[in-house]
PDB file of C-alpha atoms in Angstrom:
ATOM      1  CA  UNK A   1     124.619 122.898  71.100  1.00 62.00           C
ATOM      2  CA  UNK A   2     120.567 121.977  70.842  1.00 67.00           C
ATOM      3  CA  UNK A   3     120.070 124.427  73.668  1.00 74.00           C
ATOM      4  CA  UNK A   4     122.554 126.822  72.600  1.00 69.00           C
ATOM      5  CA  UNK A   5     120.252 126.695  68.851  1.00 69.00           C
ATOM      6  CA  UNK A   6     117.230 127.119  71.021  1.00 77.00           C
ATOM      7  CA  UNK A   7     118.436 129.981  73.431  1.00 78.00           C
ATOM      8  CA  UNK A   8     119.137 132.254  70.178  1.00 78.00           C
ATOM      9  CA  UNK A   9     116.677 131.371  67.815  1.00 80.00           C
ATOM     10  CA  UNK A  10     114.810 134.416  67.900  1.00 80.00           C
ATOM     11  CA  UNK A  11     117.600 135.961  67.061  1.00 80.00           C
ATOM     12  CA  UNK A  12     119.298 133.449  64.548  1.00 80.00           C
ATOM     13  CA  UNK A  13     115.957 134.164  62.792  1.00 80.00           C
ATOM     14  CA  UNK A  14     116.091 137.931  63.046  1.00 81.00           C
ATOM     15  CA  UNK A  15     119.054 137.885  61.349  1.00 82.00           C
ATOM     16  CA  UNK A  16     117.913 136.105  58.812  1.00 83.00           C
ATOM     17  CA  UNK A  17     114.357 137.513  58.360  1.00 84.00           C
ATOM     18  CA  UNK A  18     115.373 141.422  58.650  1.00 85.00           C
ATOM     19  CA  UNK A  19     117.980 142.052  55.710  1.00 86.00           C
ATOM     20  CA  UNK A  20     115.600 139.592  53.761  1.00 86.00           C
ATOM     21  CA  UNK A  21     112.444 142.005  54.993  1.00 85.00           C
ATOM     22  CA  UNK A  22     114.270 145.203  53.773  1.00 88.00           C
ATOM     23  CA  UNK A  23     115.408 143.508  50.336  1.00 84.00           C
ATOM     24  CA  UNK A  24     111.180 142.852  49.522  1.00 85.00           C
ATOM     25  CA  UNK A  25     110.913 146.012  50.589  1.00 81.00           C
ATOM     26  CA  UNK A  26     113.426 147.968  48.121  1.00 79.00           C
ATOM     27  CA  UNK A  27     112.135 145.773  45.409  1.00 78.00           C
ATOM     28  CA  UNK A  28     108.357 146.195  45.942  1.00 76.00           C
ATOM     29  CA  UNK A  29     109.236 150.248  45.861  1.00 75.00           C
ATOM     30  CA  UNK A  30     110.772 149.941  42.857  1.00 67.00           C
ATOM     31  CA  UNK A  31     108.059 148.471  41.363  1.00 69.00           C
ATOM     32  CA  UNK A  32     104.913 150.406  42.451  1.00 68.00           C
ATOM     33  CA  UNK A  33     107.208 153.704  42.168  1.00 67.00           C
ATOM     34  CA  UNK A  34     107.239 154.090  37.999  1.00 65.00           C
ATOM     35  CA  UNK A  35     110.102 155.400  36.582  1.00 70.00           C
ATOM     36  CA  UNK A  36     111.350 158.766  37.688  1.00 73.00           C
ATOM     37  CA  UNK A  37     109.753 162.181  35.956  1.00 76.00           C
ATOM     38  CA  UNK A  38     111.825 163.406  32.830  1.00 76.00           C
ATOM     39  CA  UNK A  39     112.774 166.865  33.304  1.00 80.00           C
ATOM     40  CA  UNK A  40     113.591 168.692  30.133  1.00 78.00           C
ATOM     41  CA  UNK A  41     114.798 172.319  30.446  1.00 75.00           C
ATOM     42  CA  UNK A  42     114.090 174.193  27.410  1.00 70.00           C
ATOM     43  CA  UNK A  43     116.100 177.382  29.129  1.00 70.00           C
ATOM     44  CA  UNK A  44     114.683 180.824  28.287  1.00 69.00           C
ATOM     45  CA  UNK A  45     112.576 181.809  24.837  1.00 63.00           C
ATOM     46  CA  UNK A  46     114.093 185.256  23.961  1.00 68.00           C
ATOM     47  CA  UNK A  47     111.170 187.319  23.293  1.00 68.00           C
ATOM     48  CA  UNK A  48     110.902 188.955  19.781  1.00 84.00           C
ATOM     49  CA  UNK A  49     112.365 192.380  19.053  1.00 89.00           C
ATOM     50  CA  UNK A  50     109.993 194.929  18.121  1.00 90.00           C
ATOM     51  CA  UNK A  51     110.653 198.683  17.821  1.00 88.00           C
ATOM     52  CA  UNK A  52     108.870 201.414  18.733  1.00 89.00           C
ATOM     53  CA  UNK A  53     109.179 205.369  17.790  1.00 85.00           C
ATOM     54  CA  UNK A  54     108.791 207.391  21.398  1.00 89.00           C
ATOM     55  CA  UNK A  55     108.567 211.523  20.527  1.00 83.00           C
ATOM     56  CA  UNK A  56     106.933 214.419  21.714  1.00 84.00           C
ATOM     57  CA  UNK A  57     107.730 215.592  25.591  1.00 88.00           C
ATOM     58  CA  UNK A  58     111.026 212.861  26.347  1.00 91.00           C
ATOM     59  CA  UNK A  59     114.518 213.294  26.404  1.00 94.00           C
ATOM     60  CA  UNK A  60     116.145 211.377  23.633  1.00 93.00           C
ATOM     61  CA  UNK A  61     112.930 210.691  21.347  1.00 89.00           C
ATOM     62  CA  UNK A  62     113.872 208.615  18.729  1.00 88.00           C
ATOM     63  CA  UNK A  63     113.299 204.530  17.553  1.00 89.00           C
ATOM     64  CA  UNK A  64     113.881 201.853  20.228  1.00 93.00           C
ATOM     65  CA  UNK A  65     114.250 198.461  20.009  1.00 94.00           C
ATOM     66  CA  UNK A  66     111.854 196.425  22.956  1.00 93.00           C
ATOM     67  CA  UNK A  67     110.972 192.866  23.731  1.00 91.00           C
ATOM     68  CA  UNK A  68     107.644 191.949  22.370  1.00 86.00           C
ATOM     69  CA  UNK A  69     105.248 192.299  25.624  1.00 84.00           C
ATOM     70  CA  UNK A  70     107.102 195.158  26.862  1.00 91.00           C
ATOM     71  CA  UNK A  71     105.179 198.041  27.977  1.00 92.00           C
ATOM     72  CA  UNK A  72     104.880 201.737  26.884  1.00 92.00           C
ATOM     73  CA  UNK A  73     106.292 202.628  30.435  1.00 94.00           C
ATOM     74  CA  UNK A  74     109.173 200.616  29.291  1.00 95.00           C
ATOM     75  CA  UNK A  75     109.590 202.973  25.878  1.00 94.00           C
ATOM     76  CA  UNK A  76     109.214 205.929  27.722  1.00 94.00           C
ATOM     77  CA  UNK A  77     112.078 205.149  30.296  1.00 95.00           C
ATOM     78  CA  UNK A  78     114.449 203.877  27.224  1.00 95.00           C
ATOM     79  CA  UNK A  79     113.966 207.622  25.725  1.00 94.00           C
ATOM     80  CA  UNK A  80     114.622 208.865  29.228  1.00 95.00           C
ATOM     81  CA  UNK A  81     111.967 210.090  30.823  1.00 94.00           C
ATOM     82  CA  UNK A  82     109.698 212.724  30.196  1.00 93.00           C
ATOM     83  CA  UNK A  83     110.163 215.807  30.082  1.00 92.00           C
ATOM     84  CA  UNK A  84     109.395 218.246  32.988  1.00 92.00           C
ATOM     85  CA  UNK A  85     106.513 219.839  30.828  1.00 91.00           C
ATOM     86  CA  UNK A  86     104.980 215.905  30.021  1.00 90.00           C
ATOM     87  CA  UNK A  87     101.710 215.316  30.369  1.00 88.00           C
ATOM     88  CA  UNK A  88     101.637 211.890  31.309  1.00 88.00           C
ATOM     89  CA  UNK A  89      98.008 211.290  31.816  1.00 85.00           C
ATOM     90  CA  UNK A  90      97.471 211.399  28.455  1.00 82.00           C
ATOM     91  CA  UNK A  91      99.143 208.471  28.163  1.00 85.00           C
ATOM     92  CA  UNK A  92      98.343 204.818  28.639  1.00 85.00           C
ATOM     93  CA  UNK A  93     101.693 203.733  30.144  1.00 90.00           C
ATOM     94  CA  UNK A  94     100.268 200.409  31.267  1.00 88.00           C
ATOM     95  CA  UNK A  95      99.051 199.586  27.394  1.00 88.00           C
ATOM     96  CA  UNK A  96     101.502 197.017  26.067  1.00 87.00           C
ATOM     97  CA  UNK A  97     104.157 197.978  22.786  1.00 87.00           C
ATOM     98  CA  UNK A  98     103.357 195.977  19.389  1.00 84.00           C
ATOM     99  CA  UNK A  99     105.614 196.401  16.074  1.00 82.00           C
ATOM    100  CA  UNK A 100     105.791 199.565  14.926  1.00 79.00           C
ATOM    101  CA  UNK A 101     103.734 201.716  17.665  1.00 82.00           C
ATOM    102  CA  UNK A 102     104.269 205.255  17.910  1.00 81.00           C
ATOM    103  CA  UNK A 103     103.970 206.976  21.372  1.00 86.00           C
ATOM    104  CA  UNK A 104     103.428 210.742  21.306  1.00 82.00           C
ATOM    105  CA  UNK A 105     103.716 212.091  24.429  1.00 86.00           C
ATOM    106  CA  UNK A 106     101.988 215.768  24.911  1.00 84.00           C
ATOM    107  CA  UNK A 107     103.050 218.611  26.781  1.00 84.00           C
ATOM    108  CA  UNK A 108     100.819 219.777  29.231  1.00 85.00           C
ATOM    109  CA  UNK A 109      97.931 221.917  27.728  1.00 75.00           C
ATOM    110  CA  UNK A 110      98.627 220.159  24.379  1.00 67.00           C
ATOM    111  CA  UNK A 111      95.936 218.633  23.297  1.00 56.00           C
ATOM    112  CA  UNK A 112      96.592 214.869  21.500  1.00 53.00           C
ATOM    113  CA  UNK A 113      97.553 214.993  17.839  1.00 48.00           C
ATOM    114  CA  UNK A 114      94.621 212.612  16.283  1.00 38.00           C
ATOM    115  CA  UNK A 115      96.073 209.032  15.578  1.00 39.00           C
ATOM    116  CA  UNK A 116      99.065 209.705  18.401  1.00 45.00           C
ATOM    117  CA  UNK A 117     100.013 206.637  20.566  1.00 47.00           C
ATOM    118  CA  UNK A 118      98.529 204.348  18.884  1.00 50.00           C
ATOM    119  CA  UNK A 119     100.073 201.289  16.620  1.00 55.00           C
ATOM    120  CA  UNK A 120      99.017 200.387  13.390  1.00 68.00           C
ATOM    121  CA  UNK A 121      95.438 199.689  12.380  1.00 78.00           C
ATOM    122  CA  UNK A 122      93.684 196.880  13.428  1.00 85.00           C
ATOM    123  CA  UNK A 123      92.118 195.195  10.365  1.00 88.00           C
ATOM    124  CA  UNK A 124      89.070 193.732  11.611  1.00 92.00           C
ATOM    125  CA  UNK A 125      88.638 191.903   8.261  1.00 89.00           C
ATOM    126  CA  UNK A 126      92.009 189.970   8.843  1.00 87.00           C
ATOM    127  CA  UNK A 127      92.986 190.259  12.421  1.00 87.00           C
ATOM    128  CA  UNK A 128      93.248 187.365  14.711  1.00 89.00           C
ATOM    129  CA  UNK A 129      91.003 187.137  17.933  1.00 88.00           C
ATOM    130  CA  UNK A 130      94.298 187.857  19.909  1.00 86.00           C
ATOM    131  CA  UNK A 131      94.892 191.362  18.004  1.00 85.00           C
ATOM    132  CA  UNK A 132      91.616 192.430  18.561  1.00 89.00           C
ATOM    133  CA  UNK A 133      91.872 191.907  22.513  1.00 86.00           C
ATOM    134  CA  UNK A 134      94.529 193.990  22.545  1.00 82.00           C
ATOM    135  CA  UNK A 135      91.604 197.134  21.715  1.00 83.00           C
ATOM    136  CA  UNK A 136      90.330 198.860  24.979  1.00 83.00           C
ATOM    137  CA  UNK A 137      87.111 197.299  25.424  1.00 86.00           C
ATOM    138  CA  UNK A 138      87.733 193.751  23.546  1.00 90.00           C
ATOM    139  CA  UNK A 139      88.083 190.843  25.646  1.00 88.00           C
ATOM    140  CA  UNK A 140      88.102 187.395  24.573  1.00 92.00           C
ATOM    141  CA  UNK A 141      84.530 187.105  24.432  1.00 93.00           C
ATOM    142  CA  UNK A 142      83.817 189.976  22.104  1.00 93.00           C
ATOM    143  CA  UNK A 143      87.114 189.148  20.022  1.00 93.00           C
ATOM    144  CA  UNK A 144      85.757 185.699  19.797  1.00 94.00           C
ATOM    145  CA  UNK A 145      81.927 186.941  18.489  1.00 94.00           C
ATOM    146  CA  UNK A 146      83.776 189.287  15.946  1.00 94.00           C
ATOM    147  CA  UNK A 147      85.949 186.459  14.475  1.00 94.00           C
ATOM    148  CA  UNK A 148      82.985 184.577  14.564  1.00 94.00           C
ATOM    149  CA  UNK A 149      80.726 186.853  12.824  1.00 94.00           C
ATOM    150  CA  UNK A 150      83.238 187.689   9.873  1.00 93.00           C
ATOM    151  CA  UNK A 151      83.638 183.772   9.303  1.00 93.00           C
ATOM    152  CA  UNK A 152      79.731 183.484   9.565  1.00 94.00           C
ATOM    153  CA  UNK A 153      78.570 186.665   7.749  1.00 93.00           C
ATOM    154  CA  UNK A 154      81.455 187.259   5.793  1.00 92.00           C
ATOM    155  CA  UNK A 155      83.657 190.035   5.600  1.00 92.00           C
ATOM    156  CA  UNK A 156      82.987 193.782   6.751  1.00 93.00           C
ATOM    157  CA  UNK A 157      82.482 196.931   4.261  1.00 91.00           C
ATOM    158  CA  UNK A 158      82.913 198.983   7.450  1.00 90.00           C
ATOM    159  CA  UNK A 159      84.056 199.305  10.515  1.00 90.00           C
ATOM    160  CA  UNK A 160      80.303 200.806  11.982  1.00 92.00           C
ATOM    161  CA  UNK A 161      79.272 197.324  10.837  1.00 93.00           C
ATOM    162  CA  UNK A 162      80.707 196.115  14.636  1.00 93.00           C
ATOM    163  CA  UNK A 163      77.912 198.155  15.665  1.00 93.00           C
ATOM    164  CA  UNK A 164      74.882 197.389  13.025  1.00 94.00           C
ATOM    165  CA  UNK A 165      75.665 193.024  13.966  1.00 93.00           C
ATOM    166  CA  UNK A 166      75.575 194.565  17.726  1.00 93.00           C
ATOM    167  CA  UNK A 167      78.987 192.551  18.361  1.00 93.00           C
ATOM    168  CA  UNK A 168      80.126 195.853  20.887  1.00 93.00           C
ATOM    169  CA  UNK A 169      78.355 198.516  22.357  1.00 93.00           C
ATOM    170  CA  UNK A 170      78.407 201.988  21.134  1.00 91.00           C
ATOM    171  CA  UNK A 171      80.725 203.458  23.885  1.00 89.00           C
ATOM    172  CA  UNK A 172      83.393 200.522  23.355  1.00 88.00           C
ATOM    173  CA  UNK A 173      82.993 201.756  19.423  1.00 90.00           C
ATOM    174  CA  UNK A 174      84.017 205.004  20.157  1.00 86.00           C
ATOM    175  CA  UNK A 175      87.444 204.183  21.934  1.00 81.00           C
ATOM    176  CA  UNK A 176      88.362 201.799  18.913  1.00 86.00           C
ATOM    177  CA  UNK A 177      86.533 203.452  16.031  1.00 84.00           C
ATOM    178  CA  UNK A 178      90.004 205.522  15.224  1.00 79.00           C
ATOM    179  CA  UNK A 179      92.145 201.622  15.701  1.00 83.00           C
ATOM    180  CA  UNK A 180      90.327 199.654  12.898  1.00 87.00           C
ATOM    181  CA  UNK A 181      90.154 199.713   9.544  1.00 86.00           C
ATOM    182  CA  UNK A 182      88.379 197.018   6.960  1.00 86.00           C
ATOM    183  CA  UNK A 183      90.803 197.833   4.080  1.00 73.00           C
ATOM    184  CA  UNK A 184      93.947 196.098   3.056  1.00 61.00           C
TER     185      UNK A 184
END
């Protein structure tokens, strides 16, 4: 039996030693693994209505309820197209839809009614830095000096006062001088 013992006990040990290496082994990965990533699936945030009114040169014009985000593109497809006679160059399709907006959309060699396809005013006096990026022209950097101005300097009498505290240049006043108001 001694030399039996010694003819096998390589292997006598490798049984042994083998299901004992792979238990350290599970336990050590356990241990320097942490515990597994929680996953929490908030499924989708439905977007908030808005509505928008869509008239001029489209085939059903009228109110239509959008998702918040949505684009004018979107409102103009919902009211079913434009017309044949549609000029749609005179209209910023990629601009995105807020509460309320109203998009006119001209016939050809009608000129744009003053104050057409645009939302409500602005109020520069109350409007978050986020409301005024949506104005062609106003990124975050100039939304953020504006904000920063009316908390530093107080409120504005007028809207030219964007231009007297030089917070935008004159040609970025011009597209947004007919989108902001100071008043209530």
């Amino acid at each position: 039996m001694p030399d039996l013992l010694e003819r096998y006990r390589w292997l006598i040990v490798a049984v042994f030693a083998v299901p004992l290496l792979i238990g350290i082994g599970f336990l050590l990965e356990d241990r320097f693994s942490g515990p597994e990533p929680l996953e929490i699936d908030l499924g989708e945030v439905p977007a908030e209505e808005i509505s928008v009114y869509v008239t001029g040169a489209v085939q059903r014009p009228g109110v239509y309820p959008m998702d918040d985000g949505d684009r004018w593109i979107d409102a103009l497809e919902d009211a079913g197209g434009a017309t044949e006679d549609a000029d749609l160059a005179a209209v910023d399709l990629a601009r995105r839809a807020r509460d309320e907006d109203t998009i006119v959309v001209p016939r050809l060699g009608q000129t744009a009614t003053a104050g057409a396809s645009l939302g409500p005013l602005v109020n520069i006096n109350t409007a978050i830095a986020k409301e005024l990026e949506a104005l062609p022209g106003i990124g975050e950097v100039r939304a953020g000096r504006i904000v920063q101005s009316r908390d530093e300097d107080g409120a504005f009498s007028s809207v030219d006062e964007l231009l007297e505290r030089e917070l935008i240049p004159a040609s970025v006043f011009e597209e947004i001088a007919d989108l902001v108001t100071v008043g209530p």
